[in-house]
Amino acid sequence: MSTIEPTVRAPAAPRERVRAHVYSRPPEPVYFPESEEVPETNRHMELRTALYLILKRELVHTATLGSDQFVYWDPRTSKKRLAPDAFVRLGVPHRTFRTWKTWLHGAPDLGVEIVSESDEGEPDWDEKLERYRAAGIPEVVRFDPEDRERPIRVWDALDGDLVERASDDPDLRACEALGLWWTVVQDRSLGPMLRLARDREGHDLLPTPDEAESKAREAESKAREAESKAREAESKAREAESKAREANDKLQAEVQALRAALAQAQGKRKTRRRAPG
């Protein structure tokens, strides 16, 4: 009994349209807005801007950062979006962008929300947290400057869910994405302010641009002062060296004079000895 080998057909080439069809409407591309008018207090703007600038100064060469730009995670609709007060995507140097699309650039590694009076028109926190989960952002920080007991709350991605860290977690304020620590600093004009530090206790703060500039000016002033003192010390050393040479020259002259006087005295003594008695 003979076996008939199945015929393997090559994939068909894309069929070219042989005629133009009439459609009921033109195709509608998905439009992804770049911004939306929402109320924002100046305090909230300053708090999020300060945090963004702190992050940018520290991470500009190793991460891309955003503040209040839309983050989209579904290419089929513009309704699925977030606008974190700050977000960080690690692994790529900072660049400018209008919107962040996760299917093109990946999900941010960190998202930060700063609670404000202007949030009244925003989705409630549970809905916003669900958006963060859907967007695939693995670490979410919520800062409420008016909450004296729990100003900082943190959620981590676990098994497809976002789970809040317990209030008694000793590492509650650890920023796992950045290897830093969250802390709250009292600012004279803004009140409680969300900051980052290199140590758990919050002593080694990442500086704001103004603080960094002030420290740079202070360091420059100290360097100029040290340079001035060094020049002064060098001048005094040269003066001391000059005086030492002058004293040495004087001493040498005195020695020469003494030697000459001694030689003269010895000559007179010899002359007296030779004279007849």
GROMACS .gro file of C-alpha atoms in nm:
model
  277
    1MET     CA    1   0.000   0.000   0.000
    2SER     CA    2   0.152   0.326  -0.105
    3THR     CA    3   0.169   0.632   0.122
    4ILE     CA    4   0.076   0.966  -0.020
    5GLU     CA    5   0.291   1.243   0.119
    6PRO     CA    6   0.087   1.549   0.222
    7THR     CA    7   0.142   1.849   0.006
    8VAL     CA    8   0.311   2.132   0.192
    9ARG     CA    9   0.199   2.465   0.060
   10ALA     CA   10   0.399   2.780   0.099
   11PRO     CA   11   0.224   3.064   0.286
   12ALA     CA   12   0.014   3.269   0.054
   13ALA     CA   13   0.145   3.612  -0.029
   14PRO     CA   14  -0.065   3.902   0.095
   15ARG     CA   15  -0.344   3.958  -0.149
   16GLU     CA   16  -0.345   4.291  -0.317
   17ARG     CA   17  -0.673   4.478  -0.327
   18VAL     CA   18  -0.803   4.470  -0.681
   19ARG     CA   19  -1.071   4.730  -0.632
   20ALA     CA   20  -1.149   5.017  -0.402
   21HIS     CA   21  -1.433   4.957  -0.160
   22VAL     CA   22  -1.675   5.209  -0.027
   23TYR     CA   23  -1.671   5.238   0.352
   24SER     CA   24  -1.923   5.390   0.583
   25ARG     CA   25  -1.657   5.599   0.759
   26PRO     CA   26  -1.281   5.656   0.752
   27PRO     CA   27  -1.064   5.473   1.006
   28GLU     CA   28  -1.033   5.650   1.339
   29PRO     CA   29  -0.684   5.639   1.491
   30VAL     CA   30  -0.667   5.633   1.869
   31TYR     CA   31  -0.584   5.980   2.000
   32PHE     CA   32  -0.374   5.998   2.314
   33PRO     CA   33  -0.404   6.344   2.477
   34GLU     CA   34  -0.087   6.500   2.612
   35SER     CA   35  -0.254   6.705   2.883
   36GLU     CA   36  -0.580   6.790   3.052
   37GLU     CA   37  -0.689   7.095   3.244
   38VAL     CA   38  -0.715   6.997   3.610
   39PRO     CA   39  -0.708   7.216   3.921
   40GLU     CA   40  -0.383   7.216   4.117
   41THR     CA   41  -0.283   7.415   4.422
   42ASN     CA   42   0.049   7.595   4.410
   43ARG     CA   43   0.159   7.400   4.718
   44HIS     CA   44   0.098   7.070   4.540
   45MET     CA   45   0.280   7.195   4.232
   46GLU     CA   46   0.581   7.302   4.439
   47LEU     CA   47   0.591   6.973   4.632
   48ARG     CA   48   0.583   6.757   4.320
   49THR     CA   49   0.823   6.986   4.130
   50ALA     CA   50   1.072   6.977   4.418
   51LEU     CA   51   1.059   6.597   4.430
   52TYR     CA   52   1.097   6.573   4.051
   53LEU     CA   53   1.402   6.802   4.053
   54ILE     CA   54   1.560   6.607   4.340
   55LEU     CA   55   1.510   6.282   4.149
   56LYS     CA   56   1.635   6.431   3.823
   57ARG     CA   57   1.951   6.567   3.981
   58GLU     CA   58   2.029   6.225   4.129
   59LEU     CA   59   1.920   5.999   3.842
   60VAL     CA   60   1.951   6.202   3.521
   61HIS     CA   61   2.224   5.972   3.382
   62THR     CA   62   2.058   5.642   3.477
   63ALA     CA   63   1.683   5.693   3.446
   64THR     CA   64   1.406   5.877   3.264
   65LEU     CA   65   1.177   6.079   3.489
   66GLY     CA   66   0.835   6.231   3.456
   67SER     CA   67   0.601   6.452   3.655
   68ASP     CA   68   0.233   6.486   3.573
   69GLN     CA   69   0.265   6.349   3.217
   70PHE     CA   70   0.010   6.087   3.112
   71VAL     CA   71   0.114   5.724   3.138
   72TYR     CA   72  -0.083   5.504   2.895
   73TRP     CA   73  -0.080   5.124   2.916
   74ASP     CA   74  -0.339   5.016   2.656
   75PRO     CA   75  -0.275   5.104   2.289
   76ARG     CA   76  -0.644   5.052   2.208
   77THR     CA   77  -0.783   5.333   2.421
   78SER     CA   78  -0.677   5.665   2.568
   79LYS     CA   79  -0.906   5.624   2.869
   80LYS     CA   80  -0.665   5.393   3.049
   81ARG     CA   81  -0.411   5.635   3.183
   82LEU     CA   82  -0.241   5.779   3.491
   83ALA     CA   83  -0.064   6.105   3.565
   84PRO     CA   84   0.172   6.037   3.859
   85ASP     CA   85   0.317   6.334   4.041
   86ALA     CA   86   0.654   6.169   3.983
   87PHE     CA   87   0.762   5.850   3.809
   88VAL     CA   88   1.092   5.684   3.725
   89ARG     CA   89   1.192   5.443   3.451
   90LEU     CA   90   1.535   5.298   3.528
   91GLY     CA   91   1.800   5.193   3.278
   92VAL     CA   92   1.787   5.477   3.025
   93PRO     CA   93   1.930   5.829   3.058
   94HIS     CA   94   1.676   6.106   3.101
   95ARG     CA   95   1.511   6.246   2.789
   96THR     CA   96   1.212   6.465   2.715
   97PHE     CA   97   0.875   6.320   2.614
   98ARG     CA   98   0.513   6.429   2.591
   99THR     CA   99   0.337   6.110   2.701
  100TRP     CA  100   0.463   5.776   2.832
  101LYS     CA  101   0.331   5.466   2.654
  102THR     CA  102   0.423   5.146   2.832
  103TRP     CA  103   0.396   4.929   2.519
  104LEU     CA  104   0.678   5.138   2.368
  105HIS     CA  105   0.895   5.224   2.667
  106GLY     CA  106   0.801   4.976   2.941
  107ALA     CA  107   0.622   5.049   3.265
  108PRO     CA  108   0.778   5.296   3.511
  109ASP     CA  109   0.960   5.128   3.800
  110LEU     CA  110   0.824   5.375   4.054
  111GLY     CA  111   0.518   5.596   4.080
  112VAL     CA  112   0.454   5.867   4.341
  113GLU     CA  113   0.126   6.034   4.434
  114ILE     CA  114   0.112   6.347   4.651
  115VAL     CA  115  -0.232   6.401   4.805
  116SER     CA  116  -0.376   6.747   4.751
  117GLU     CA  117  -0.697   6.939   4.803
  118SER     CA  118  -0.728   6.946   4.424
  119ASP     CA  119  -0.768   6.565   4.421
  120GLU     CA  120  -1.141   6.603   4.485
  121GLY     CA  121  -1.210   6.570   4.113
  122GLU     CA  122  -0.971   6.276   4.077
  123PRO     CA  123  -1.067   5.907   4.097
  124ASP     CA  124  -1.075   5.772   4.453
  125TRP     CA  125  -0.761   5.603   4.578
  126ASP     CA  126  -0.881   5.245   4.525
  127GLU     CA  127  -0.958   5.319   4.161
  128LYS     CA  128  -0.627   5.499   4.115
  129LEU     CA  129  -0.443   5.208   4.276
  130GLU     CA  130  -0.616   4.969   4.035
  131ARG     CA  131  -0.487   5.182   3.747
  132TYR     CA  132  -0.134   5.154   3.883
  133ARG     CA  133  -0.175   4.777   3.902
  134ALA     CA  134  -0.306   4.760   3.544
  135ALA     CA  135  -0.019   4.979   3.423
  136GLY     CA  136   0.231   4.734   3.571
  137ILE     CA  137   0.407   4.984   3.799
  138PRO     CA  138   0.570   4.767   4.069
  139GLU     CA  139   0.619   5.024   4.347
  140VAL     CA  140   0.373   5.298   4.438
  141VAL     CA  141   0.421   5.565   4.704
  142ARG     CA  142   0.144   5.784   4.844
  143PHE     CA  143   0.236   6.095   5.042
  144ASP     CA  144  -0.026   6.286   5.238
  145PRO     CA  145   0.126   6.600   5.395
  146GLU     CA  146  -0.181   6.644   5.617
  147ASP     CA  147  -0.163   6.293   5.767
  148ARG     CA  148   0.048   6.325   6.081
  149GLU     CA  149   0.034   5.955   6.171
  150ARG     CA  150   0.092   5.788   5.832
  151PRO     CA  151   0.213   6.048   5.582
  152ILE     CA  152   0.392   5.783   5.373
  153ARG     CA  153   0.225   5.465   5.247
  154VAL     CA  154   0.384   5.220   5.003
  155TRP     CA  155   0.246   4.944   4.779
  156ASP     CA  156   0.450   4.667   4.612
  157ALA     CA  157   0.358   4.437   4.324
  158LEU     CA  158   0.308   4.082   4.455
  159ASP     CA  159   0.170   3.801   4.238
  160GLY     CA  160  -0.007   4.039   4.002
  161ASP     CA  161  -0.152   4.250   4.283
  162LEU     CA  162  -0.045   4.571   4.454
  163VAL     CA  163  -0.018   4.507   4.828
  164GLU     CA  164   0.034   4.777   5.089
  165ARG     CA  165   0.323   4.744   5.333
  166ALA     CA  166   0.212   4.710   5.694
  167SER     CA  167   0.237   5.020   5.910
  168ASP     CA  168   0.470   4.832   6.150
  169ASP     CA  169   0.706   4.717   5.873
  170PRO     CA  170   1.056   4.828   5.988
  171ASP     CA  171   1.145   4.890   5.622
  172LEU     CA  172   0.819   5.067   5.540
  173ARG     CA  173   0.999   5.372   5.399
  174ALA     CA  174   1.255   5.184   5.192
  175CYS     CA  175   1.243   5.282   4.823
  176GLU     CA  176   1.329   4.945   4.674
  177ALA     CA  177   1.336   5.073   4.316
  178LEU     CA  178   1.605   5.332   4.390
  179GLY     CA  179   1.788   5.183   4.687
  180LEU     CA  180   1.705   5.491   4.897
  181TRP     CA  181   1.477   5.585   5.189
  182TRP     CA  182   1.169   5.804   5.199
  183THR     CA  183   1.148   6.065   5.471
  184VAL     CA  184   0.943   6.374   5.559
  185VAL     CA  185   1.118   6.707   5.611
  186GLN     CA  186   0.953   7.019   5.749
  187ASP     CA  187   0.997   7.302   5.501
  188ARG     CA  188   0.956   7.661   5.619
  189SER     CA  189   0.720   7.761   5.338
  190LEU     CA  190   0.565   7.430   5.223
  191GLY     CA  191   0.527   7.244   5.551
  192PRO     CA  192   0.576   6.864   5.543
  193MET     CA  193   0.776   6.775   5.231
  194LEU     CA  194   0.848   6.433   5.080
  195ARG     CA  195   1.223   6.376   5.047
  196LEU     CA  196   1.468   6.094   4.980
  197ALA     CA  197   1.776   6.004   5.182
  198ARG     CA  198   2.065   5.762   5.151
  199ASP     CA  199   2.023   5.641   5.509
  200ARG     CA  200   1.731   5.493   5.701
  201GLU     CA  201   1.729   5.778   5.955
  202GLY     CA  202   1.698   6.045   5.686
  203HIS     CA  203   2.012   6.239   5.777
  204ASP     CA  204   2.191   6.213   5.440
  205LEU     CA  205   1.928   6.383   5.225
  206LEU     CA  206   1.937   6.402   4.848
  207PRO     CA  207   1.962   6.779   4.805
  208THR     CA  208   1.723   7.003   4.622
  209PRO     CA  209   1.883   7.208   4.340
  210ASP     CA  210   1.887   7.513   4.568
  211GLU     CA  211   2.052   7.317   4.849
  212ALA     CA  212   2.306   7.167   4.608
  213GLU     CA  213   2.387   7.513   4.470
  214SER     CA  214   2.419   7.653   4.822
  215LYS     CA  215   2.653   7.369   4.922
  216ALA     CA  216   2.855   7.422   4.604
  217ARG     CA  217   2.888   7.794   4.682
  218GLU     CA  218   2.985   7.712   5.041
  219ALA     CA  219   3.243   7.458   4.924
  220GLU     CA  220   3.377   7.709   4.671
  221SER     CA  221   3.400   7.975   4.942
  222LYS     CA  222   3.585   7.736   5.172
  223ALA     CA  223   3.817   7.641   4.886
  224ARG     CA  224   3.893   8.008   4.818
  225GLU     CA  225   3.950   8.066   5.190
  226ALA     CA  226   4.182   7.765   5.210
  227GLU     CA  227   4.366   7.887   4.899
  228SER     CA  228   4.401   8.233   5.053
  229LYS     CA  229   4.539   8.083   5.374
  230ALA     CA  230   4.776   7.868   5.172
  231ARG     CA  231   4.900   8.176   4.984
  232GLU     CA  232   4.937   8.363   5.315
  233ALA     CA  233   5.129   8.072   5.467
  234GLU     CA  234   5.347   8.054   5.156
  235SER     CA  235   5.413   8.428   5.179
  236LYS     CA  236   5.506   8.397   5.546
  237ALA     CA  237   5.731   8.102   5.463
  238ARG     CA  238   5.907   8.306   5.193
  239GLU     CA  239   5.940   8.598   5.435
  240ALA     CA  240   6.084   8.369   5.702
  241GLU     CA  241   6.320   8.218   5.447
  242SER     CA  242   6.430   8.566   5.341
  243LYS     CA  243   6.492   8.667   5.701
  244ALA     CA  244   6.681   8.344   5.759
  245ARG     CA  245   6.904   8.415   5.457
  246GLU     CA  246   6.954   8.772   5.577
  247ALA     CA  247   7.047   8.651   5.925
  248ASN     CA  248   7.276   8.390   5.776
  249ASP     CA  249   7.445   8.650   5.555
  250LYS     CA  250   7.489   8.878   5.856
  251LEU     CA  251   7.630   8.593   6.057
  252GLN     CA  252   7.869   8.502   5.777
  253ALA     CA  253   7.981   8.864   5.757
  254GLU     CA  254   8.040   8.871   6.131
  255VAL     CA  255   8.238   8.548   6.110
  256GLN     CA  256   8.445   8.690   5.827
  257ALA     CA  257   8.505   9.006   6.029
  258LEU     CA  258   8.608   8.804   6.334
  259ARG     CA  259   8.841   8.592   6.125
  260ALA     CA  260   8.997   8.904   5.975
  261ALA     CA  261   9.039   9.059   6.321
  262LEU     CA  262   9.189   8.737   6.451
  263ALA     CA  263   9.432   8.716   6.161
  264GLN     CA  264   9.530   9.079   6.214
  265ALA     CA  265   9.587   9.022   6.584
  266GLN     CA  266   9.794   8.711   6.516
  267GLY     CA  267  10.004   8.911   6.265
  268LYS     CA  268  10.079   9.186   6.518
  269ARG     CA  269  10.178   8.929   6.779
  270LYS     CA  270  10.428   8.769   6.539
  271THR     CA  271  10.572   9.108   6.456
  272ARG     CA  272  10.631   9.189   6.825
  273ARG     CA  273  10.806   8.856   6.875
  274ARG     CA  274  11.057   8.928   6.597
  275ALA     CA  275  11.149   9.277   6.719
  276PRO     CA  276  11.484   9.306   6.921
  277GLY     CA  277  11.451   9.325   7.296
   0.00000   0.00000   0.00000
